[in-house]
Every structure is written in structure tokens, then in C-alpha cells.
XYZ file of C-alpha atoms in Angstrom:
616
model
C -82.691 23.092 13.968
C -80.231 24.893 11.676
C -77.393 22.964 13.358
C -79.110 19.662 12.615
C -79.622 20.461 8.950
C -75.996 21.580 8.629
C -74.660 18.457 10.356
C -76.695 16.214 8.107
C -75.534 18.051 5.013
C -78.980 19.006 3.735
C -78.772 21.340 0.710
C -82.409 21.233 -0.381
C -84.705 24.143 -1.206
C -86.521 23.599 2.090
C -83.209 23.747 3.960
C -82.395 27.008 2.184
C -85.727 28.475 3.333
C -85.019 27.342 6.873
C -81.617 29.056 6.923
C -83.146 32.178 5.403
C -85.780 32.283 8.131
C -83.236 31.823 10.911
C -81.076 34.574 9.381
C -84.008 36.994 9.386
C -84.723 36.257 13.039
C -81.069 36.745 13.934
C -81.103 40.160 12.256
C -84.457 41.268 13.704
C -83.937 40.190 17.324
C -80.222 39.852 17.789
C -80.400 40.747 21.469
C -82.418 37.584 22.195
C -79.693 35.262 20.881
C -77.306 33.997 23.541
C -73.610 33.705 22.631
C -73.981 29.929 22.344
C -76.922 30.429 19.962
C -74.856 32.840 17.875
C -71.859 30.499 17.660
C -74.014 27.523 16.719
C -76.070 29.491 14.175
C -73.098 31.029 12.386
C -71.272 27.684 12.431
C -74.352 26.113 10.794
C -74.521 28.827 8.130
C -70.844 28.454 7.255
C -70.978 24.660 7.229
C -74.033 24.698 4.966
C -72.430 27.402 2.785
C -75.335 29.735 3.459
C -73.831 33.213 3.244
C -75.801 36.202 4.514
C -73.596 39.193 5.286
C -76.194 41.045 7.386
C -76.909 37.958 9.481
C -73.226 37.368 10.163
C -72.659 40.990 11.152
C -75.682 40.899 13.422
C -74.502 37.685 15.057
C -70.951 38.759 15.745
C -72.196 41.961 17.341
C -73.094 39.729 20.303
C -69.456 38.648 20.700
C -67.669 41.894 21.380
C -65.596 43.253 24.253
C -68.691 44.187 26.248
C -70.464 40.840 26.034
C -67.437 38.575 26.286
C -66.160 40.329 29.410
C -69.488 41.021 31.089
C -69.200 37.958 33.319
C -66.188 39.451 35.116
C -68.199 41.989 37.072
C -71.384 39.998 37.653
C -72.082 40.011 41.401
C -68.855 41.924 41.868
C -66.349 39.111 42.044
C -64.934 36.544 39.618
C -63.714 34.507 42.582
C -67.171 34.543 44.152
C -68.669 33.265 40.915
C -66.099 30.505 40.732
C -66.747 29.504 44.331
C -70.496 29.438 43.758
C -70.019 27.207 40.730
C -71.911 29.473 38.335
C -69.025 30.912 36.304
C -69.692 28.521 33.445
C -73.240 29.799 33.124
C -72.317 33.445 32.649
C -68.955 33.265 30.852
C -68.873 33.009 27.100
C -67.398 29.600 26.507
C -64.370 28.845 24.296
C -66.475 26.733 21.924
C -68.822 29.662 21.279
C -65.914 31.950 20.465
C -64.030 29.442 18.319
C -67.195 28.505 16.414
C -67.905 32.146 15.647
C -64.502 33.115 14.266
C -64.290 29.774 12.431
C -67.627 30.568 10.759
C -66.448 34.062 9.770
C -63.236 32.718 8.249
C -64.963 29.848 6.465
C -67.613 32.162 5.022
C -64.916 34.631 3.960
C -65.970 37.615 6.089
C -62.754 39.487 6.847
C -62.439 42.322 9.354
C -62.541 45.817 7.895
C -59.229 46.547 9.651
C -57.260 43.507 8.583
C -53.897 44.808 9.847
C -55.241 45.958 13.200
C -53.208 43.498 15.279
C -49.924 43.275 13.357
C -47.603 44.783 15.939
C -44.528 43.167 14.324
C -44.641 44.670 10.845
C -47.155 47.522 10.775
C -46.207 50.843 12.401
C -48.570 51.979 15.164
C -49.434 55.066 13.115
C -50.920 52.800 10.431
C -52.963 50.600 12.759
C -56.549 51.540 13.678
C -57.520 53.058 17.001
C -59.691 51.183 19.465
C -62.690 53.279 18.458
C -62.158 52.326 14.831
C -61.979 48.645 15.826
C -65.199 48.791 17.843
C -67.024 50.486 14.959
C -66.664 47.303 12.875
C -68.344 44.318 14.580
C -66.236 41.738 12.709
C -62.931 43.393 13.643
C -64.090 43.760 17.242
C -65.201 40.129 17.367
C -61.767 38.922 16.262
C -60.146 41.312 18.753
C -62.323 40.157 21.646
C -61.864 36.452 20.887
C -58.092 36.907 20.652
C -58.067 38.740 23.952
C -59.991 35.993 25.736
C -57.965 33.220 24.129
C -54.766 34.834 25.409
C -56.268 35.420 28.836
C -57.469 31.868 29.442
C -55.928 29.452 26.885
C -56.045 26.601 29.412
C -59.861 26.647 29.160
C -59.789 25.926 25.442
C -59.789 22.373 24.163
C -57.175 21.465 21.571
C -59.674 21.732 18.729
C -61.003 25.083 19.946
C -57.492 26.503 20.217
C -56.638 25.199 16.751
C -59.839 26.667 15.283
C -59.086 30.136 16.661
C -55.564 30.123 15.208
C -56.754 28.674 11.904
C -59.464 31.330 11.604
C -57.032 34.235 11.925
C -54.658 32.762 9.364
C -57.368 31.605 6.970
C -58.996 35.026 6.728
C -55.601 36.744 6.410
C -55.373 38.495 9.791
C -51.959 38.565 11.435
C -51.939 38.650 15.237
C -48.360 38.113 16.493
C -49.192 38.595 20.181
C -51.910 35.931 20.080
C -49.731 33.408 18.261
C -46.745 33.955 20.535
C -48.934 33.518 23.596
C -50.376 30.241 22.308
C -46.983 28.947 21.165
C -45.632 29.454 24.670
C -48.778 27.915 26.121
C -48.130 24.783 24.061
C -44.341 24.363 24.316
C -43.328 26.658 27.167
C -42.513 25.492 30.668
C -45.353 23.240 31.870
C -47.053 23.742 28.480
C -49.866 21.504 27.299
C -47.720 20.013 24.530
C -49.044 18.273 21.436
C -49.613 14.778 22.834
C -53.399 15.188 23.008
C -53.771 16.884 19.613
C -55.398 14.995 16.769
C -53.516 14.677 13.490
C -55.803 17.340 12.012
C -55.272 19.602 15.003
C -51.509 19.254 14.758
C -51.415 19.856 11.003
C -53.778 22.832 11.112
C -51.933 24.424 14.019
C -48.602 24.291 12.181
C -50.302 25.499 8.990
C -51.705 28.468 10.926
C -48.303 29.499 12.284
C -46.665 29.168 8.858
C -49.470 31.068 7.167
C -49.151 33.899 9.691
C -45.548 34.332 8.615
C -46.324 33.949 4.919
C -48.881 36.749 5.173
C -45.900 39.046 5.719
C -45.347 38.976 1.941
C -48.735 40.635 1.415
C -47.966 43.234 4.087
C -44.594 44.030 2.489
C -46.188 44.242 -0.951
C -48.915 46.606 0.301
C -47.026 48.857 2.710
C -43.581 48.831 1.100
C -40.853 50.750 2.907
C -42.978 51.474 5.952
C -42.861 47.789 6.952
C -40.514 47.107 9.847
C -38.608 44.375 7.994
C -35.677 44.530 5.582
C -35.814 41.012 4.110
C -37.975 39.744 1.258
C -39.106 36.391 -0.110
C -38.396 33.165 1.762
C -36.125 34.881 4.278
C -38.814 37.437 5.148
C -41.221 34.634 5.991
C -38.787 32.921 8.362
C -37.662 36.186 9.965
C -41.252 37.280 10.493
C -42.000 34.016 12.267
C -38.984 34.559 14.538
C -39.961 38.157 15.255
C -43.551 37.117 15.977
C -42.776 34.219 18.298
C -39.068 34.212 19.108
C -36.690 31.976 17.146
C -36.254 29.493 19.967
C -40.009 29.240 20.528
C -40.958 28.659 16.877
C -38.249 26.023 16.418
C -39.286 24.264 19.618
C -42.918 24.341 18.493
C -42.102 22.616 15.203
C -39.717 20.104 16.819
C -42.304 19.093 19.410
C -44.982 18.838 16.735
C -42.802 16.525 14.626
C -42.058 14.349 17.648
C -45.754 14.198 18.536
C -46.649 13.231 14.961
C -44.062 10.452 14.911
C -45.228 9.145 18.312
C -48.849 9.299 17.173
C -48.067 7.364 14.005
C -48.426 8.926 10.569
C -50.951 6.267 9.583
C -53.433 8.346 11.592
C -52.867 11.408 9.388
C -55.185 12.013 6.460
C -53.605 13.005 3.165
C -54.642 16.587 3.846
C -53.079 16.455 7.324
C -49.782 15.302 5.812
C -49.998 17.950 3.092
C -50.727 20.770 5.549
C -47.967 19.684 7.899
C -45.101 19.374 5.401
C -46.268 22.603 3.716
C -45.892 24.406 7.048
C -42.322 23.182 7.546
C -41.292 24.077 4.006
C -42.898 27.524 4.133
C -40.821 28.416 7.203
C -37.716 26.717 5.784
C -37.370 24.259 8.664
C -36.579 20.596 8.073
C -37.169 17.846 10.596
C -35.474 15.042 8.655
C -36.938 12.282 10.827
C -40.509 13.430 10.298
C -40.005 13.927 6.556
C -38.488 10.443 6.147
C -41.484 8.880 7.881
C -43.823 11.017 5.774
C -42.064 9.804 2.640
C -42.482 6.173 3.687
C -46.146 6.698 4.534
C -46.919 8.471 1.253
C -45.188 5.814 -0.859
C -47.038 3.062 1.001
C -50.415 4.734 0.404
C -49.662 5.359 -3.259
C -48.464 1.829 -3.895
C -51.360 0.194 -2.087
C -53.895 2.791 -3.261
C -55.226 2.973 0.298
C -56.168 6.660 0.132
C -57.237 8.928 -2.678
C -54.953 11.946 -3.041
C -56.192 15.240 -4.415
C -53.996 16.977 -6.960
C -53.166 19.809 -4.570
C -52.036 17.318 -1.918
C -49.712 15.584 -4.385
C -48.325 18.963 -5.459
C -47.867 20.331 -1.933
C -46.126 17.215 -0.665
C -43.561 16.976 -3.455
C -43.069 20.769 -3.484
C -42.323 20.697 0.244
C -39.699 17.975 -0.139
C -38.101 19.795 -3.070
C -38.099 23.226 -1.420
C -36.446 21.918 1.738
C -34.016 19.741 -0.234
C -35.301 16.870 1.905
C -33.786 14.418 -0.590
C -36.580 11.852 -0.993
C -35.844 8.523 -2.582
C -36.614 8.526 -6.292
C -39.218 5.839 -5.585
C -41.452 8.550 -4.118
C -41.402 10.608 -7.323
C -42.064 7.503 -9.405
C -44.954 6.475 -7.153
C -46.512 9.932 -7.457
C -46.075 9.715 -11.223
C -47.841 6.367 -11.476
C -50.646 7.588 -9.265
C -51.187 10.784 -11.280
C -51.191 8.779 -14.518
C -53.811 6.363 -13.194
C -56.019 9.172 -11.845
C -55.831 11.295 -15.007
C -56.329 8.473 -17.487
C -59.703 7.415 -18.832
C -60.729 5.077 -21.623
C -58.770 7.159 -24.117
C -55.817 7.989 -21.867
C -55.432 11.434 -20.383
C -56.272 14.851 -21.811
C -56.502 18.438 -20.624
C -59.931 17.912 -19.073
C -58.989 14.836 -17.024
C -55.882 16.645 -15.769
C -57.950 19.701 -14.821
C -60.368 17.504 -12.875
C -57.567 16.127 -10.731
C -55.436 19.237 -10.186
C -57.923 22.092 -10.502
C -55.313 24.810 -11.056
C -52.361 24.968 -13.427
C -50.262 26.362 -10.638
C -50.306 22.920 -9.010
C -48.895 21.463 -12.228
C -46.139 24.079 -12.326
C -45.299 23.263 -8.698
C -44.930 19.601 -9.578
C -42.810 20.271 -12.666
C -40.488 22.523 -10.650
C -40.235 19.888 -7.903
C -39.217 17.206 -10.410
C -36.512 19.526 -11.757
C -35.147 20.244 -8.268
C -35.053 16.563 -7.361
C -33.646 15.704 -10.796
C -36.201 13.020 -11.626
C -38.414 13.309 -14.714
C -40.855 10.371 -14.968
C -42.073 10.269 -18.553
C -45.757 9.813 -17.755
C -45.813 12.573 -15.168
C -43.898 15.105 -17.275
C -46.187 14.524 -20.242
C -49.206 15.041 -18.000
C -47.748 18.254 -16.571
C -46.896 19.759 -19.956
C -50.277 18.730 -21.379
C -52.049 20.356 -18.442
C -49.980 23.529 -18.554
C -49.846 24.293 -22.281
C -52.036 21.676 -23.967
C -51.188 19.972 -27.234
C -52.557 22.377 -29.850
C -50.814 25.691 -28.988
C -54.165 27.245 -28.106
C -53.948 29.436 -24.966
C -57.641 30.352 -25.011
C -58.647 26.691 -25.071
C -56.496 26.024 -21.985
C -57.983 29.049 -20.227
C -61.411 27.546 -20.818
C -60.392 24.092 -19.611
C -58.990 25.419 -16.325
C -61.396 28.354 -16.002
C -58.549 30.824 -15.519
C -57.133 33.895 -17.261
C -53.846 32.298 -18.210
C -50.624 31.217 -16.552
C -49.371 33.319 -13.672
C -46.082 35.144 -14.214
C -44.279 32.954 -11.684
C -45.558 29.812 -13.420
C -44.167 31.040 -16.754
C -40.731 31.581 -15.201
C -40.941 28.165 -13.593
C -41.531 26.558 -16.967
C -38.410 28.227 -18.371
C -36.320 26.691 -15.582
C -37.955 23.293 -15.992
C -37.491 23.370 -19.765
C -33.757 24.094 -19.530
C -33.217 21.432 -16.861
C -35.237 18.797 -18.720
C -33.642 19.625 -22.078
C -30.255 18.695 -20.629
C -31.092 16.089 -18.001
C -33.987 14.315 -19.739
C -33.454 15.049 -23.420
C -35.020 11.737 -24.436
C -38.432 13.043 -23.322
C -38.347 15.728 -26.049
C -40.363 18.157 -23.954
C -40.970 21.567 -25.492
C -42.891 24.761 -24.872
C -45.245 26.094 -27.568
C -43.926 28.273 -30.363
C -44.167 31.924 -29.306
C -44.449 31.088 -25.595
C -45.176 32.984 -23.379
C -46.976 35.450 -25.692
C -50.691 34.926 -25.181
C -50.193 32.427 -22.352
C -49.964 34.787 -19.397
C -52.642 36.459 -17.367
C -54.117 39.677 -18.719
C -52.822 42.517 -16.529
C -56.388 43.778 -16.163
C -57.814 40.384 -15.169
C -55.292 38.883 -12.811
C -56.300 35.766 -10.939
C -57.151 36.326 -7.287
C -54.615 34.530 -5.109
C -55.758 31.556 -3.071
C -54.129 30.559 0.201
C -51.126 28.813 -1.324
C -50.885 30.638 -4.656
C -47.519 32.178 -3.884
C -45.718 28.868 -3.353
C -43.944 29.109 -6.683
C -43.306 32.819 -6.229
C -41.450 32.100 -3.004
C -39.393 29.207 -4.327
C -38.746 29.197 -8.030
C -37.239 32.598 -8.808
C -33.547 32.499 -9.687
C -33.385 36.064 -10.969
C -32.321 38.320 -8.093
C -31.144 41.739 -9.195
C -30.659 43.430 -5.828
C -27.073 43.904 -4.645
C -26.463 43.566 -0.920
C -23.774 45.256 1.126
C -22.222 41.838 1.654
C -22.043 41.207 -2.103
C -20.246 44.512 -2.683
C -17.720 43.697 0.022
C -17.088 40.234 -1.432
C -16.725 41.706 -4.932
C -14.063 44.152 -3.703
C -12.199 41.325 -1.969
C -12.062 39.352 -5.215
C -10.942 42.474 -7.077
C -8.044 42.776 -4.638
C -6.691 39.345 -5.638
C -6.964 40.033 -9.360
C -10.299 38.365 -10.052
C -12.071 40.732 -12.462
C -15.808 40.615 -11.873
C -19.145 42.289 -12.307
C -22.116 42.262 -9.964
C -25.421 40.590 -10.916
C -24.587 39.203 -14.333
C -27.860 38.345 -16.101
C -28.375 35.526 -18.603
C -31.467 35.833 -20.806
C -33.318 33.222 -22.818
C -31.868 34.352 -26.148
C -28.334 33.730 -24.848
C -29.337 30.245 -23.761
C -30.768 29.488 -27.186
C -27.988 31.060 -29.245
C -24.922 30.201 -27.156
C -25.869 26.902 -25.577
C -28.196 25.353 -28.147
C -31.026 24.816 -25.670
C -34.362 25.304 -27.376
C -36.427 28.023 -25.774
C -39.141 30.228 -27.307
C -38.079 33.264 -29.292
C -39.320 35.914 -26.870
C -36.298 37.214 -24.898
C -36.646 37.133 -21.132
C -34.187 37.659 -18.286
C -33.671 34.212 -16.859
C -30.798 33.698 -14.414
C -28.505 35.989 -12.442
C -25.092 35.369 -10.902
C -24.084 37.424 -7.853
C -20.438 37.956 -8.883
C -19.219 36.855 -12.319
C -16.021 36.701 -14.333
C -17.586 36.436 -17.786
C -14.390 35.628 -19.676
C -13.560 32.579 -17.581
C -17.204 31.756 -16.799
C -16.548 31.587 -13.065
C -19.394 32.699 -10.836
C -19.449 33.443 -7.116
C -22.803 32.968 -5.402
C -22.957 34.799 -2.072
C -25.359 32.537 -0.217
C -27.228 34.587 2.365
C -29.647 33.167 4.948
C -32.393 32.842 2.309
C -30.404 30.098 0.557
C -30.483 27.746 3.527
C -32.836 25.398 5.330
C -32.668 25.152 9.126
C -32.209 21.545 10.298
C -34.192 21.277 13.512
C -33.415 17.664 14.404
C -30.090 15.849 14.267
C -30.136 13.828 11.041
C -27.264 11.729 9.797
C -24.910 13.542 7.429
C -26.331 13.943 3.940
C -24.813 11.966 1.083
C -26.981 13.139 -1.805
C -25.984 16.807 -1.870
C -22.341 16.050 -1.134
C -22.010 14.814 -4.705
C -22.004 18.437 -5.918
C -18.286 18.924 -5.313
C -18.766 18.847 -1.531
C -20.003 22.438 -1.667
C -23.429 21.432 -0.493
C -22.590 19.275 2.510
C -24.783 20.006 5.513
C -23.017 22.643 7.631
C -24.092 22.354 11.209
C -27.758 23.217 11.305
C -27.720 24.604 7.743
C -28.497 22.860 4.459
C -28.847 24.596 1.098
C -32.441 24.658 -0.104
C -33.974 23.293 -3.286
C -33.927 26.522 -5.336
C -30.196 26.912 -4.704
C -29.512 23.315 -5.777
C -31.459 23.753 -9.029
C -29.840 27.090 -9.861
C -26.394 25.568 -9.373
C -27.205 22.720 -11.760
C -28.666 25.039 -14.399
C -25.627 27.316 -14.370
C -23.321 24.306 -14.496
C -25.200 23.001 -17.557
C -24.619 26.391 -19.182
C -20.859 26.015 -18.732
C -20.374 28.092 -15.591
C -18.133 27.047 -12.728
C -20.070 28.181 -9.670
C -18.423 28.670 -6.273
C -20.601 29.134 -3.189
C -19.706 31.493 -0.360
C -21.779 30.950 2.827
C -22.512 34.302 4.413
C -21.403 33.382 7.933
C -17.927 32.268 6.811
C -17.206 35.661 5.278
C -18.724 37.582 8.178
C -16.486 35.695 10.620
C -13.444 37.293 8.948
C -14.407 40.518 10.709
C -13.454 42.864 7.860
C -9.749 41.901 7.950
C -8.626 42.486 4.333
C -5.748 39.998 4.524
C -8.044 37.261 5.799
C -10.645 38.159 3.151
C -8.034 37.916 0.390
C -6.769 34.562 1.649
C -10.304 33.245 1.959
C -11.302 34.343 -1.557
C -8.093 32.859 -2.975
C -8.909 29.524 -1.326
C -12.338 29.569 -2.936
C -10.908 30.226 -6.395
C -8.578 27.267 -5.995
C -11.705 25.076 -6.088
C -12.247 26.064 -9.731
C -10.548 24.222 -12.563
C -10.991 27.349 -14.723
C -8.868 29.655 -12.551
């Protein structure tokens, strides 16, 4: 009965009483509910948004190690049961398990021991014991379902497999062993492949793998030096994915998924499917140029013909993904997104803060879009006016904007993003006369005591937009010494703040000084900068696209190099520094490492780089 009400979408007072009654029965006589009853009941609660913590805990207590594995010893022999044809009656079925963890994740009930299964990053001494796991029914339920999914993945339908993976990632639980096992089940020798997956199943599966890796940022932030990983930011996400699954496996998974999507036809993807899929590629820093070109064509067609209604987050995620990966979309795509946003945000009296908030929901989405336009170098007038109006309003009233968007102010990363966008637009689209409020960012940021709780994708900007990196690597020090040896005076990590930009370059920024850009190795007198581009500056090309022409225009420094292409943040930083009068030379990490520490070769190499500069 509860299932029927949930399927039909009933949200009446009588439906609420029904769910309440079922919840009470589940709590009072849990032992009488079969696993199928539990899965269906919890699925119904989550679907109907009926949240009862005690009922959920009671239900999942029926799906633990003991109950899920009890069928193995019934009548003494698994083979005997199979032969007799009664295994299906005593085994807990994949649908029951996937429904249960899906319900937990959807309702927001996380395990008490959220890092229990992270064997990649979390030291064994900081993971819970088995007794600790079994003392929390939600943790044990996730553990038992993972164990069974790994043991018999072939019994799970595509949707059931996808739902298990999605549930772990959605609730924030990393389980590298589970994800590696399923990745190999899909794309390993004689794997099931993606050909039978729906567009939603494909998109959600890739999203789940990318989210697993992105969760590493939270682990690093929480555990600090005890984490078994030395990288941070975008590179940490990619490296975590490789450590979890194996680099060859994760690349093969995303290649096969792209090929399956193309063969399926992107017209079968919903807007959310497209958004989830390209977000997954961009989060891991992997570009399948063929899939992205077809996605671009499909998105432009839908926008032009108004065949599908896009949500603000979908618009933001799609353009952010293209910009982050430096996928080089045609400018028509940006213009089409601009026209669509203008039509959706405009009412009888045009657009205002409220109409923009209705479409985009969060100001972070607006900051994502503004940053994406700056990376791509296209600033449609209508879209930029909408973005600035949504981010900072028109009356220099931070509290009013907080009320409109029901937030506590702009996130720190969004404020930095707007600095970058403002400088880029002031030079590249001066006719738009965009400006930040007087006194910005004072009063515009989140109160330290009332910081916004992150949603699933709230660290998109944090991962992509920062151009202020003040850590000095061993490689940077070695490169700096090599340049010293050939008479190139330099300092490490030269910082440019907003006051310098205003005073020395005439670009109008707010009065409050803020560190803005950093250059790895700088000769300040000649304004020559050396950027030591480590792995975090590059996108991995996982198909074989034709040679890029768009990035080659930047003095041939940004030509695709084998399977590497510089990413969007690196492109934007180069342009900003160039606008500020700096001659920036890029040093790919692998070229320097191939010199093997030979000082003569290092000197010759550095001299050849300096010869690229007209200022030397």
C-alpha cells in the first residue's frame, strides 16, 4: 500500500497518516518484515519524502551480514539449493539491497562510520573495527550490500548496480574496493559493457565514480597529513580515481561509456543525464573530444528549438565542464545558452534578482557560468548582465541578495572567481562596463560562523577557479636554480594583489586588497614569468581527436601534446597575466624530468625557453 501511494505521488494528510502507521509497524515488529518488504517500504518512504529515522534504522537492521548471508548455509549447500531451484526464494535479491541503500542515501541517512571502507586514503588505524561497524545498523547495511554486490555483480541488473554505486557516492561514503570490482565487471575481460545501460544509468554510473574521487577532497581536509596522498585539488581527484580503480581501468571505463553514449544517440539523454555525464568527465580531468562535440551539438539543437527545459544547474554544469576541460566549444553554444537564460529569466518587466534566483537557485551556479565565459573568452551581453545581477544585485545591498537567494552570502571561492572574471571582462569586454559593487567583498561573503553547508557539487569552483598557488614544489626549486645558472634572476611564487592591478594596470577593482594571482618563477624587472605546469594543469585526452587549432593561437605553447591538453584554468591564468603585461613561458613537467638532472641539458633547455620571450 505504501508503495502504491509513493508511486502515485500522493502527498495528502491521509497519505502521511498511512506512512506514519506503516513506520510504527516496522519499528514494533521488525522481525516480521521480509527483506523485500523492507526494501519496498524504505524505498516508498524515501520517494514520498517521509523521513522517520527510527523506522529506517529498524528496517536496515534486517539487511545485515547475518540476514543477507543466511541463505548460504540453508540445507547445508548452496549448490543443492541452486539445483533444487529454490535459491531465489531464500537469497536476498539485488533489487531489495539496491532499494534499501538507495532509500538511505535519498533520505540522507549516512553511516555513523563514513570512512569505514576507504582503504585507499584512510590508514587502517583510523578505520573502525568490524565490531564497531556491526554496532551501527546503517554502516553494517552498507557494508553487507557492498559485500554481496562484489560477490555476485552478474546477478544485478544495470539499474540495480547503478543504484548501489550512486547510493555510496550520494551519501558520501567512499568504497574503493567495491568501485574497482564493479569497474572491472563492466569493462574487464568478458565484462557486461555499457550497451544495455539506459542514458540515466550511464550518466549516474559515471557521476558515481567521479564523485567517489571528488570525496577525496573532504578526506584530505578532515584528516590532513595522515591521508595517504600527497596531491591536492584537481590532481588529487584524478590520482585518487587511479589509485581506487587503476589508471587503465578508469580510463577504459570512461572511453567505453562515451562510445556507448554515442552509439545510443544523445537524443535519448535527458538534460540531467547530459549534465551528470559531462560533469563526471570534467571532475576527473578526462576529455573524450568525440563525445563532447556530440554533446555540444545536441545541447545547441535543444536550446535553439526549445525542445527541452533546462534547469539553471544543468546549464551551469554543462558550460563549466566544457570550460574546465578546455573542450573548445563553438561560440554558438555560449550564445545559445545566453539566449536561453535571458528568455527563462525574463518576465513582463525583464529580469530581476528574483527571476534569476528562480532559475538558478544558488549564486554558485552563476559564478560557475561567469567563470566559464571568461575561460572560453565569450561574454554575451545579456548573460553577463544576468550573472552580475544575480550575484551582486543592482543596489549594493548584500543583505537583500542574501534574502533573495536564501543564503548567508557569497562563498569565498565565488568571490575569488568574480575577481578573475572582472579583470578578464574589463580587458576583453570593456564595452559591457561590468563592475563589482563599491567596497566588495566587504559584507558580501559568508559569515564565518554561519557557513553554507556544501551540496554535492558545491566545490566545483573551488577545484577549478583558483589561480593563487603559494606552495613551492621540489620541481619548481630545481627549475628556479637552473634559470639562475643561466643568469635569469628570479623569485619563487611572485604574488600580484588587487591593489597592484588597480594602481599599476588601471583595471578597476574594489579597494579592499586581496592576493589575486601567483607566478611560479618570476623576473619582476623584465616581467617574464615561468609557469611550471605539473600534472594538475593538464587534461587527459582519452580518444584520438584531430589536432586542436583554438589553443594553438596562444603562441603554440598550448598545442595538444600527445594525450595532454592544458586545462581551462591554465588558459585563463595565462590570458590574465598577459593582459597585465607579463610574458609567460610554460614548462611542461615531463619535459624537464626527462633531462634526468643533467645540469648542462637543463641549462640548454631553459635557455631555449627564454628565447621564446621578446623581453629577454
